[in-house]
Short mmCIF file of C-alpha atoms in Angstrom, two decimals:
data_model
loop_
_atom_site.label_atom_id
_atom_site.label_comp_id
_atom_site.label_asym_id
_atom_site.label_seq_id
_atom_site.Cartn_x
_atom_site.Cartn_y
_atom_site.Cartn_z
CA UNK A 9 0.06 -0.05 -0.16
CA UNK A 10 0.95 3.53 -0.71
CA UNK A 11 0.51 6.32 1.82
CA UNK A 12 2.08 9.22 0.11
CA UNK A 13 -1.13 11.01 -0.34
CA UNK A 14 -2.29 10.65 3.04
CA UNK A 15 1.00 11.64 4.67
CA UNK A 16 1.38 15.03 2.74
CA UNK A 17 0.87 18.02 5.00
CA UNK A 18 0.87 21.82 3.86
CA UNK A 19 2.97 23.49 6.81
CA UNK A 20 2.82 27.29 7.49
CA UNK A 21 5.59 28.92 9.21
CA UNK A 22 6.00 32.25 10.69
CA UNK A 23 9.44 33.31 10.71
CA UNK A 24 11.30 36.25 11.92
CA UNK A 25 14.56 37.29 10.61
CA UNK A 26 17.39 39.90 10.96
CA UNK A 27 17.97 40.53 7.16
CA UNK A 28 21.07 42.50 7.34
CA UNK A 29 23.27 39.78 6.36
CA UNK A 30 21.07 38.23 3.48
CA UNK A 31 20.31 39.20 -0.18
CA UNK A 32 16.79 39.09 0.46
CA UNK A 33 13.96 36.37 0.78
CA UNK A 34 14.31 34.93 -2.75
CA UNK A 35 16.89 32.06 -3.43
CA UNK A 36 19.76 33.21 -5.74
CA UNK A 37 22.89 31.16 -6.78
CA UNK A 38 26.15 32.08 -5.10
CA UNK A 39 23.96 34.23 -2.43
CA UNK A 40 22.90 33.85 1.24
CA UNK A 41 19.21 34.47 1.21
CA UNK A 42 16.26 33.66 3.55
CA UNK A 43 14.35 31.19 1.49
CA UNK A 44 17.96 29.48 0.76
CA UNK A 45 18.71 29.15 4.36
CA UNK A 46 15.25 27.78 5.09
CA UNK A 47 15.16 25.13 2.61
CA UNK A 48 18.73 23.99 3.31
CA UNK A 49 17.69 23.55 6.97
CA UNK A 50 14.57 21.57 6.06
CA UNK A 51 16.53 19.36 3.91
CA UNK A 52 19.27 19.14 6.89
CA UNK A 53 16.81 18.44 9.52
CA UNK A 54 14.24 16.59 7.90
CA UNK A 55 15.74 15.16 4.84
CA UNK A 56 13.16 16.58 2.25
CA UNK A 57 14.07 18.71 -0.47
CA UNK A 58 11.09 21.35 -0.40
CA UNK A 59 10.31 24.58 -2.02
CA UNK A 60 9.14 27.18 0.61
CA UNK A 61 6.69 29.76 -0.79
CA UNK A 62 6.64 33.03 1.23
CA UNK A 63 3.75 35.68 1.71
CA UNK A 64 6.06 37.87 -0.53
CA UNK A 65 9.86 38.52 -1.06
CA UNK A 66 11.39 41.04 1.23
CA UNK A 67 14.64 42.82 -0.42
CA UNK A 68 18.27 42.64 0.89
CA UNK A 69 18.62 44.13 4.03
CA UNK A 70 15.02 44.03 4.98
CA UNK A 71 13.82 42.22 8.21
CA UNK A 72 10.77 40.35 9.55
CA UNK A 73 9.12 40.08 12.72
CA UNK A 74 6.38 37.73 11.07
CA UNK A 75 6.94 36.57 7.52
CA UNK A 76 4.88 33.47 6.65
CA UNK A 77 5.84 30.76 4.23
CA UNK A 78 4.21 27.22 3.32
CA UNK A 79 5.89 24.11 2.21
CA UNK A 80 4.79 20.61 1.67
CA UNK A 81 6.09 17.79 3.93
CA UNK A 82 5.67 14.02 2.98
CA UNK A 83 7.49 12.86 6.07
CA UNK A 84 5.43 11.84 9.22
CA UNK A 85 7.03 14.81 11.49
CA UNK A 86 5.09 15.85 14.44
CA UNK A 87 4.01 19.24 13.42
CA UNK A 88 4.90 20.70 16.91
CA UNK A 89 8.64 19.46 16.71
CA UNK A 90 9.28 21.55 13.56
CA UNK A 91 10.40 24.81 14.77
CA UNK A 92 12.77 23.61 17.10
CA UNK A 93 14.36 20.82 14.54
CA UNK A 94 14.39 23.44 12.08
CA UNK A 95 15.84 26.18 14.17
CA UNK A 96 18.69 23.98 15.04
CA UNK A 97 19.75 23.85 11.55
CA UNK A 98 19.24 27.62 10.71
CA UNK A 99 21.80 30.52 11.33
CA UNK A 100 21.15 32.39 14.65
CA UNK A 101 19.60 35.47 12.86
CA UNK A 102 16.69 33.37 11.03
CA UNK A 103 14.26 32.10 13.60
CA UNK A 104 10.81 29.69 13.35
CA UNK A 105 8.76 31.25 15.79
CA UNK A 106 5.54 29.33 14.97
CA UNK A 107 4.20 26.47 12.79
CA UNK A 108 0.53 25.28 11.81
CA UNK A 109 -0.89 22.66 9.60
CA UNK A 110 -3.09 24.50 6.86
CA UNK A 111 -5.42 23.21 3.96
CA UNK A 112 -4.11 21.71 0.75
CA UNK A 113 -5.38 24.67 -1.19
CA UNK A 114 -3.74 27.40 1.39
CA UNK A 115 -1.02 29.49 -0.29
CA UNK A 116 1.11 31.69 1.76
CA UNK A 117 1.19 34.28 -1.11
CA UNK A 118 -2.15 34.03 -2.78
CA UNK A 119 -4.52 33.35 0.34
CA UNK A 120 -3.46 36.46 1.92
CA UNK A 121 -5.75 39.19 3.07
CA UNK A 122 -3.66 41.73 4.32
CA UNK A 123 -0.13 42.58 5.87
CA UNK A 124 1.44 45.13 7.99
CA UNK A 125 4.87 46.49 7.45
CA UNK A 126 6.68 48.55 10.24
CA UNK A 127 9.37 51.30 9.31
CA UNK A 128 11.66 52.09 12.16
CA UNK A 129 13.42 55.59 11.78
CA UNK A 130 16.12 56.76 13.97
CA UNK A 131 15.36 60.31 14.63
CA UNK A 132 18.50 62.12 16.23
CA UNK A 133 21.29 64.25 15.07
CA UNK A 134 23.62 61.89 16.89
CA UNK A 135 24.93 58.94 14.93
CA UNK A 136 24.35 55.49 16.76
CA UNK A 137 26.63 52.56 15.79
CA UNK A 138 23.85 50.03 17.08
CA UNK A 139 20.97 51.27 14.86
CA UNK A 140 23.07 50.37 11.72
CA UNK A 141 21.49 47.90 9.53
CA UNK A 142 18.37 47.93 11.83
CA UNK A 143 16.76 51.65 11.15
CA UNK A 144 16.68 54.38 8.76
CA UNK A 145 18.42 57.20 10.36
CA UNK A 146 16.90 61.13 9.69
CA UNK A 147 19.11 63.78 11.46
CA UNK A 148 16.57 66.40 11.14
CA UNK A 149 13.52 66.60 13.79
CA UNK A 150 10.49 64.97 12.39
CA UNK A 151 7.15 66.45 12.87
CA UNK A 152 4.89 63.51 13.67
CA UNK A 153 1.61 65.56 13.10
CA UNK A 154 2.68 66.66 9.54
CA UNK A 155 3.39 63.03 8.96
CA UNK A 156 0.04 62.10 10.24
CA UNK A 157 -1.62 64.80 8.24
CA UNK A 158 -0.13 63.35 4.73
CA UNK A 159 -0.55 59.73 5.76
CA UNK A 160 -4.41 60.25 5.74
CA UNK A 161 -4.48 61.18 2.23
CA UNK A 162 -2.91 57.92 1.45
CA UNK A 163 -5.17 55.63 3.06
CA UNK A 164 -7.91 53.77 1.01
CA UNK A 165 -8.01 52.49 -2.33
CA UNK A 166 -5.67 54.17 -4.91
CA UNK A 167 -3.48 53.42 -7.85
CA UNK A 168 -0.25 53.83 -6.24
CA UNK A 169 2.16 53.98 -9.19
CA UNK A 170 3.59 57.27 -7.91
CA UNK A 171 4.69 55.22 -4.94
CA UNK A 172 6.69 52.45 -6.77
CA UNK A 173 10.07 51.99 -7.93
CA UNK A 174 10.01 51.82 -11.90
CA UNK A 175 11.95 48.67 -12.25
CA UNK A 176 8.79 46.62 -11.82
CA UNK A 177 6.95 44.29 -14.05
CA UNK A 178 3.43 44.95 -12.35
CA UNK A 179 0.67 45.77 -14.61
CA UNK A 180 -2.14 46.36 -11.87
CA UNK A 181 -0.98 49.27 -9.52
CA UNK A 182 -4.19 49.40 -7.49
CA UNK A 183 -3.61 48.49 -3.94
CA UNK A 184 -5.65 49.64 -0.60
CA UNK A 185 -4.09 51.03 2.41
CA UNK A 186 -6.26 50.13 5.47
CA UNK A 187 -4.29 52.10 8.23
CA UNK A 188 -1.21 53.95 8.81
CA UNK A 189 0.01 54.28 12.39
CA UNK A 190 2.59 56.86 13.34
CA UNK A 191 4.26 56.84 16.96
CA UNK A 192 7.42 58.34 18.67
CA UNK A 193 9.36 56.36 21.44
CA UNK A 194 12.63 57.77 22.77
CA UNK A 195 14.66 58.60 19.55
CA UNK A 196 12.81 56.46 17.20
CA UNK A 197 9.72 57.15 15.00
CA UNK A 198 7.72 54.08 13.93
CA UNK A 199 5.49 54.13 11.09
CA UNK A 200 3.22 51.04 10.46
CA UNK A 201 1.37 50.46 7.19
CA UNK A 202 -1.26 47.88 6.86
CA UNK A 203 -2.56 47.45 3.21
CA UNK A 204 -4.08 44.60 1.08
CA UNK A 205 -0.60 44.34 -0.85
CA UNK A 206 2.33 46.36 -1.58
CA UNK A 207 4.21 47.44 -4.96
CA UNK A 208 7.81 47.37 -5.17
CA UNK A 209 9.45 49.74 -2.67
CA UNK A 210 6.14 51.11 -1.89
CA UNK A 211 6.26 51.03 1.90
CA UNK A 212 9.97 52.66 1.52
CA UNK A 213 8.33 55.39 -0.66
CA UNK A 214 5.41 55.94 1.22
CA UNK A 215 7.66 56.49 4.44
CA UNK A 216 9.92 58.70 2.48
CA UNK A 217 7.02 60.67 1.44
CA UNK A 218 5.95 61.42 5.07
CA UNK A 219 9.52 62.17 5.84
CA UNK A 220 10.16 64.54 2.90
CA UNK A 221 6.73 66.48 3.60
CA UNK A 222 7.50 66.92 7.50
CA UNK A 223 10.87 68.21 6.56
CA UNK A 224 9.22 70.71 3.87
CA UNK A 225 11.27 69.14 1.17
CA UNK A 226 7.67 68.48 -0.61
CA UNK A 227 4.53 70.07 -0.31
CA UNK A 228 0.81 68.69 -0.19
CA UNK A 229 0.50 69.30 -3.81
CA UNK A 230 3.26 67.33 -5.00
CA UNK A 231 2.01 64.37 -2.67
CA UNK A 232 -1.52 64.72 -4.47
CA UNK A 233 0.17 64.77 -8.00
CA UNK A 234 1.93 61.66 -7.22
CA UNK A 235 -1.23 60.03 -5.91
CA UNK A 236 -3.68 61.41 -8.62
CA UNK A 237 -1.39 61.25 -11.40
CA UNK A 238 0.86 58.52 -10.70
CA UNK A 239 3.97 60.42 -11.09
CA UNK A 240 6.70 59.12 -9.13
CA UNK A 241 8.59 62.37 -9.35
CA UNK A 242 6.29 64.15 -6.92
CA UNK A 243 6.45 61.46 -4.19
CA UNK A 244 9.29 61.32 -1.60
CA UNK A 245 12.67 59.62 -1.30
CA UNK A 246 12.84 55.85 -1.18
CA UNK A 247 13.75 55.15 2.57
CA UNK A 248 16.78 52.45 2.88
CA UNK A 249 15.90 48.74 3.14
CA UNK A 250 17.23 48.52 6.84
CA UNK A 251 14.54 50.30 8.56
CA UNK A 252 11.97 47.93 7.03
CA UNK A 253 10.29 45.05 9.28
CA UNK A 254 7.46 42.62 7.84
CA UNK A 255 5.69 42.86 10.68
CA UNK A 256 2.57 40.45 10.37
CA UNK A 257 0.49 38.70 7.58
CA UNK A 258 -3.52 38.14 7.66
CA UNK A 259 -5.25 35.10 6.10
CA UNK B 6 59.40 79.77 11.51
CA UNK B 7 58.22 76.13 12.44
CA UNK B 8 55.08 75.68 14.10
CA UNK B 9 55.11 71.84 14.05
CA UNK B 10 55.53 71.42 17.82
CA UNK B 11 53.18 74.08 18.98
CA UNK B 12 50.30 72.56 16.54
CA UNK B 13 50.91 68.98 18.09
CA UNK B 14 47.81 68.11 19.91
CA UNK B 15 46.99 64.76 21.56
CA UNK B 16 43.62 63.65 21.12
CA UNK B 17 41.46 61.25 23.07
CA UNK B 18 38.12 59.79 21.30
CA UNK B 19 35.41 57.81 23.04
CA UNK B 20 34.25 55.62 20.53
CA UNK B 21 30.96 53.29 20.12
CA UNK B 22 31.01 50.31 17.95
CA UNK B 23 29.00 47.09 16.91
CA UNK B 24 31.87 44.55 16.33
CA UNK B 25 29.83 42.23 14.84
CA UNK B 26 31.29 42.71 11.48
CA UNK B 27 34.84 43.39 12.39
CA UNK B 28 37.75 41.07 13.38
CA UNK B 29 38.47 42.95 16.46
CA UNK B 30 40.03 46.28 17.44
CA UNK B 31 43.72 45.73 16.28
CA UNK B 32 44.83 46.54 12.75
CA UNK B 33 45.63 43.50 10.94
CA UNK B 34 46.22 43.17 6.74
CA UNK B 35 43.33 42.06 4.73
CA UNK B 36 40.69 42.20 7.64
CA UNK B 37 38.33 44.98 8.45
CA UNK B 38 38.99 46.09 12.04
CA UNK B 39 37.99 48.90 14.24
CA UNK B 40 41.31 50.52 14.45
CA UNK B 41 42.03 50.06 10.88
CA UNK B 42 38.54 52.00 9.93
CA UNK B 43 39.50 54.85 12.40
CA UNK B 44 42.92 55.34 10.95
CA UNK B 45 41.51 55.28 7.32
CA UNK B 46 38.80 57.77 8.35
CA UNK B 47 41.21 60.31 10.03
CA UNK B 48 43.41 59.81 7.13
CA UNK B 49 40.33 60.57 4.60
CA UNK B 50 38.78 63.43 6.61
CA UNK B 51 41.86 65.10 8.07
CA UNK B 52 44.60 63.63 5.64
CA UNK B 53 47.25 62.78 8.27
CA UNK B 54 48.28 59.24 8.82
CA UNK B 55 48.30 58.58 12.58
CA UNK B 56 48.47 55.49 14.86
CA UNK B 57 45.55 55.31 17.24
CA UNK B 58 46.00 53.65 20.68
CA UNK B 59 43.12 52.26 22.39
CA UNK B 60 42.54 51.68 26.19
CA UNK B 61 42.93 47.99 25.03
CA UNK B 62 42.08 45.56 22.37
CA UNK B 63 38.58 44.12 21.94
CA UNK B 64 38.32 40.81 20.24
CA UNK B 65 36.27 39.76 16.96
CA UNK B 66 32.70 40.35 17.67
CA UNK B 67 33.14 42.13 20.88
CA UNK B 68 31.17 45.58 21.02
CA UNK B 69 31.85 49.13 22.55
CA UNK B 70 29.66 51.75 24.28
CA UNK B 71 32.82 53.72 25.41
CA UNK B 72 36.22 52.58 24.10
CA UNK B 73 38.72 55.08 24.26
CA UNK B 74 41.67 55.73 22.09
CA UNK B 75 44.13 58.71 21.51
CA UNK B 76 46.46 59.77 18.73
CA UNK B 77 48.31 62.82 17.87
CA UNK B 78 47.32 65.53 15.52
CA UNK B 79 49.71 68.04 13.75
CA UNK B 80 47.44 69.80 11.92
CA UNK B 81 45.07 72.73 13.30
CA UNK B 82 41.69 71.18 13.05
CA UNK B 83 39.43 72.48 15.73
CA UNK B 84 38.92 69.67 18.39
CA UNK B 85 34.98 70.12 18.47
CA UNK B 86 34.74 69.27 14.88
CA UNK B 87 36.76 66.27 15.19
CA UNK B 88 33.68 63.73 15.96
CA UNK B 89 31.62 65.02 13.05
CA UNK B 90 34.44 64.89 10.32
CA UNK B 91 35.67 61.55 11.24
CA UNK B 92 32.16 60.19 11.57
CA UNK B 93 31.25 61.04 8.22
CA UNK B 94 34.03 59.14 6.87
CA UNK B 95 33.66 55.96 9.07
CA UNK B 96 31.12 53.23 8.39
CA UNK B 97 27.78 53.44 9.99
CA UNK B 98 28.50 50.79 12.79
CA UNK B 99 31.37 52.96 14.09
CA UNK B 100 31.01 56.24 15.85
CA UNK B 101 33.01 58.90 17.58
CA UNK B 102 30.75 60.09 20.40
CA UNK B 103 32.99 62.23 22.24
CA UNK B 104 36.37 63.90 21.82
CA UNK B 105 38.78 66.01 24.03
CA UNK B 106 42.23 67.06 24.03
CA UNK B 107 44.61 65.50 26.66
CA UNK B 108 47.97 66.18 27.95
CA UNK B 109 51.23 65.02 25.93
CA UNK B 110 51.96 62.09 28.45
CA UNK B 111 48.64 60.74 28.65
CA UNK B 112 48.32 57.31 27.00
CA UNK B 113 44.78 55.68 26.60
CA UNK B 114 46.10 52.11 27.63
CA UNK B 115 48.70 53.01 30.29
CA UNK B 116 46.89 55.95 32.03
CA UNK B 117 43.74 53.98 32.55
CA UNK B 118 42.63 53.34 36.42
CA UNK B 119 39.61 51.07 35.76
CA UNK B 120 37.58 49.72 33.21
CA UNK B 121 33.92 48.62 32.77
CA UNK B 122 32.55 45.83 30.69
CA UNK B 123 29.07 44.86 30.12
CA UNK B 124 28.17 41.22 29.34
CA UNK B 125 24.44 40.92 27.72
CA UNK B 126 22.50 37.63 28.21
CA UNK B 127 19.72 36.64 26.20
CA UNK B 128 17.92 34.27 28.83
CA UNK B 129 14.96 32.58 27.14
CA UNK B 130 14.06 29.33 25.88
CA UNK B 131 12.68 31.05 22.54
CA UNK B 132 15.17 31.58 19.77
CA UNK B 133 15.50 35.24 18.98
CA UNK B 134 16.91 36.41 15.54
CA UNK B 135 17.34 40.02 16.61
CA UNK B 136 19.61 39.13 19.45
CA UNK B 137 22.24 37.19 17.26
CA UNK B 138 25.54 38.83 17.20
CA UNK B 139 24.23 41.25 20.01
CA UNK B 140 24.14 38.91 23.14
CA UNK B 141 25.28 35.67 24.43
CA UNK B 142 22.18 33.20 24.58
CA UNK B 143 21.43 30.90 27.74
CA UNK B 144 18.20 28.79 27.26
CA UNK B 145 18.08 27.60 30.86
CA UNK B 146 16.54 29.91 33.38
CA UNK B 147 19.24 31.88 35.37
CA UNK B 148 19.31 32.30 39.14
CA UNK B 149 20.31 35.72 39.92
CA UNK B 150 20.91 35.21 43.50
CA UNK B 151 23.33 32.21 42.60
CA UNK B 152 25.11 34.38 40.19
CA UNK B 153 25.44 37.34 42.85
CA UNK B 154 26.56 34.77 45.59
CA UNK B 155 29.61 33.48 43.43
CA UNK B 156 30.56 37.05 41.90
CA UNK B 157 31.21 38.08 45.76
CA UNK B 158 34.14 35.69 45.83
CA UNK B 159 35.72 37.15 42.84
CA UNK B 160 35.35 40.90 43.95
CA UNK B 161 39.18 42.31 45.27
CA UNK B 162 42.60 41.53 44.27
CA UNK B 163 43.29 38.01 43.09
CA UNK B 164 45.52 35.90 40.71
CA UNK B 165 43.08 35.45 38.06
CA UNK B 166 45.07 32.86 36.01
CA UNK B 167 42.24 30.31 36.50
CA UNK B 168 39.98 32.86 34.45
CA UNK B 169 42.09 33.62 31.66
CA UNK B 170 42.61 31.76 28.40
CA UNK B 171 45.84 29.75 27.95
CA UNK B 172 47.10 31.54 24.83
CA UNK B 173 48.09 34.52 26.57
CA UNK B 174 51.62 35.97 26.94
CA UNK B 175 50.93 37.66 30.20
CA UNK B 176 53.30 37.07 33.19
CA UNK B 177 51.51 38.98 35.71
CA UNK B 178 47.97 37.48 36.29
CA UNK B 179 47.06 39.65 39.44
CA UNK B 180 44.17 41.88 38.63
CA UNK B 181 41.36 43.94 41.05
CA UNK B 182 37.77 43.39 40.58
CA UNK B 183 36.05 46.63 41.88
CA UNK B 184 32.44 45.43 41.52
CA UNK B 185 30.27 43.12 39.68
CA UNK B 186 26.70 44.13 39.13
CA UNK B 187 24.08 41.51 38.03
CA UNK B 188 20.68 42.59 36.95
CA UNK B 189 17.59 41.11 34.97
CA UNK B 190 15.38 43.02 32.57
CA UNK B 191 12.86 41.51 30.60
CA UNK B 192 14.57 38.38 29.12
CA UNK B 193 18.01 39.66 29.48
CA UNK B 194 20.40 39.29 32.18
CA UNK B 195 23.14 42.06 32.45
CA UNK B 196 26.39 41.56 33.94
CA UNK B 197 28.65 44.68 34.85
CA UNK B 198 32.26 43.85 35.77
CA UNK B 199 34.54 46.75 36.82
CA UNK B 200 38.18 46.12 37.35
CA UNK B 201 41.60 47.39 37.19
CA UNK B 202 42.28 45.66 33.99
CA UNK B 203 41.41 42.56 32.41
CA UNK B 204 43.28 39.20 31.09
CA UNK B 205 42.55 37.57 27.92
CA UNK B 206 38.94 36.30 27.90
CA UNK B 207 38.79 37.20 31.45
CA UNK B 208 35.31 38.73 31.59
CA UNK B 209 33.85 36.05 29.53
CA UNK B 210 35.16 33.42 31.80
CA UNK B 211 34.21 35.22 34.74
CA UNK B 212 30.35 35.35 33.36
CA UNK B 213 30.72 31.66 32.16
CA UNK B 214 31.47 30.69 35.83
CA UNK B 215 28.33 32.65 37.17
CA UNK B 216 26.34 30.99 34.40
CA UNK B 217 27.48 27.27 35.13
CA UNK B 218 27.21 27.87 38.94
CA UNK B 219 23.82 29.22 38.45
CA UNK B 220 22.92 26.15 36.49
CA UNK B 221 24.48 23.80 38.84
CA UNK B 222 27.08 22.58 36.23
CA UNK B 223 30.18 23.77 38.69
CA UNK B 224 29.91 24.17 42.21
CA UNK B 225 31.27 26.48 45.10
CA UNK B 226 34.48 24.52 45.68
CA UNK B 227 35.26 24.36 41.68
CA UNK B 228 35.15 28.18 41.49
CA UNK B 229 37.45 28.60 44.67
CA UNK B 230 39.76 26.22 42.98
CA UNK B 231 40.16 28.14 39.89
CA UNK B 232 40.51 31.27 42.30
CA UNK B 233 43.06 29.79 44.66
CA UNK B 234 45.01 27.23 42.68
CA UNK B 235 44.72 29.22 39.26
CA UNK B 236 43.48 25.99 37.35
CA UNK B 237 41.18 26.98 34.56
CA UNK B 238 39.75 23.33 34.55
CA UNK B 239 37.56 24.55 37.48
CA UNK B 240 36.23 27.74 36.40
CA UNK B 241 33.11 27.95 33.89
CA UNK B 242 32.67 28.06 30.19
CA UNK B 243 34.04 30.99 28.07
CA UNK B 244 30.94 32.67 26.92
CA UNK B 245 30.81 34.10 23.24
CA UNK B 246 32.38 37.40 22.27
CA UNK B 247 28.96 38.68 20.80
CA UNK B 248 27.45 39.34 24.35
CA UNK B 249 30.31 41.53 25.39
CA UNK B 250 30.22 45.08 25.33
CA UNK B 251 33.30 47.52 26.70
CA UNK B 252 31.02 49.99 28.38
CA UNK B 253 33.42 52.51 29.98
CA UNK B 254 37.17 53.35 30.97
CA UNK B 255 38.41 55.44 33.65
CA UNK B 256 41.53 57.72 33.78
#
C-alpha cells in the first residue's frame, strides 16, 4: 500500500529574521538568502528537498518579525516539533517562531488578506553605531503631526504607481491601504502601514514621502500629484531597506 | 619659523561600535578592524596618517559603548569638529561619540585606572533572530541570587590565571575587581564587571562561571579551586564574544 497522499501535509511557518546579512528572501545562486537558508535547514533536519513559498519576497537588508511561508511535507514529522528541529539547523539570525498545518489549497502568497509593515526611523542628530542595519536614520527632527496629516491622504484604495519603483513588471497598481500608524518612542519614529498588498518599494516610498513632507522638502500638492497622476517624481525619497520590517500577515 | 611642535595635539576619542562585522580592534592586513577603519577615516577626513592607541584591544565580535583611544594630530583642526568629520568617513556601525584634548604624556592604555565591561545574556528558551551577534544566549533559566553569591568571591585583588585563556603572553595575572553588578531586565541578564584591568577572555570566563554555577554545572569548591589554585579547568565556560560590550574606561 502507498501512503504518500495521506502523509502529505501543508505546513505554514511564521518566521522572524534579521535581514542585514542576506540578499533578501528569494533564493539566488551564490548568495545567502532567507529562502535558501530555510530550504537548506529543512533538508538537513527533515531530509526533504522542499520549496518554501513566502507571503511575498523581502528585499536585501529588510527584516521580518512575522514573515509567513508554506511548504509541503511528505514525512510524518510531528508538526509541533518542526520549529525546534529547523531552528537547530538555521543560522542564529533566522528563527521559526510558529508553525501550523493548513489546508491543501492554502497558499502563503495567494491566500493573503492583508499585511503590515513596520518602518523604524532613528530620529536624532547623533550617530548611533547600534542602529546601523536596523533602522533608517533621519538627522533632522521629524514632525509627527505633519506626517499623520499626509498619511491620511494615502489611506484607502488608490492607484499607487506614483509610490512604486520604476523597475517593476506589475500591470495592476491599485492597492488598498487600511491604516497607517505613526508614533514616537525615545529617539525613534515608528510607522506601521497595513495594506492589501504592496508594490515594489511602496512602503519605503510612502515613508520617504511622510519624511520629506515633514521636513518641508515636498508640499501637499506634490503628494496629491503623485497620488492622482501616478507620477513618481512628486512623491518622496525611497527610505533605505534596513529600517523595514515585515511585521504581520493576515489570512 | 616652524610651528610643528606648537600645533601638536594629543586627542582622546570615545568610540561606540557594533563589533559584529569586524575582526576586533587591532589592525590586521586584509581584515576589517575597528582601528583600521578609524585610522583610514582620520586619513580621509584630516589627511594625516596617524596611529590610534586604544585603552585595550577588543576581540572579534566584541562591541563598545565607550572604548577610548588617543592619537596625535599635527594639523590645526578644531577639536570640537573632530567627531563629525571623522564620523562622516566611518562606516555606520562605528561612531566617535566624544573627543577631548589631553596632555602629551596621557596614554589611552597606560594611564587607565579602571574599566567596566557589560555582558548581555539573552535568557530565554525561545530563539530570537534579533539578539544574534548582540548577546550571548542561555536557554536555561538563570538564578540571579546564585550568580551574585559567586560573584562576591571574585571581588577584590586576586591572581586570575584560573579565569584566563591559556593562549596569553601575560606574566602577571594579578588583577583587582572592584565591583560586579548583576541585574535582570525583560528576557535579559546584564552583568557589569568593573576592574583595574582584565586578562585575555577574563570577563567572558567570569560570566561563564556565574552562568555555570547558576545552572549547577560547577559548584562553589570548583570556583574556589580556580581562584586559589589558578586552575582554568575548574572555572566556567568562555561565553561568546558577541555578548560583550566595553562600557566605560576611567582615567
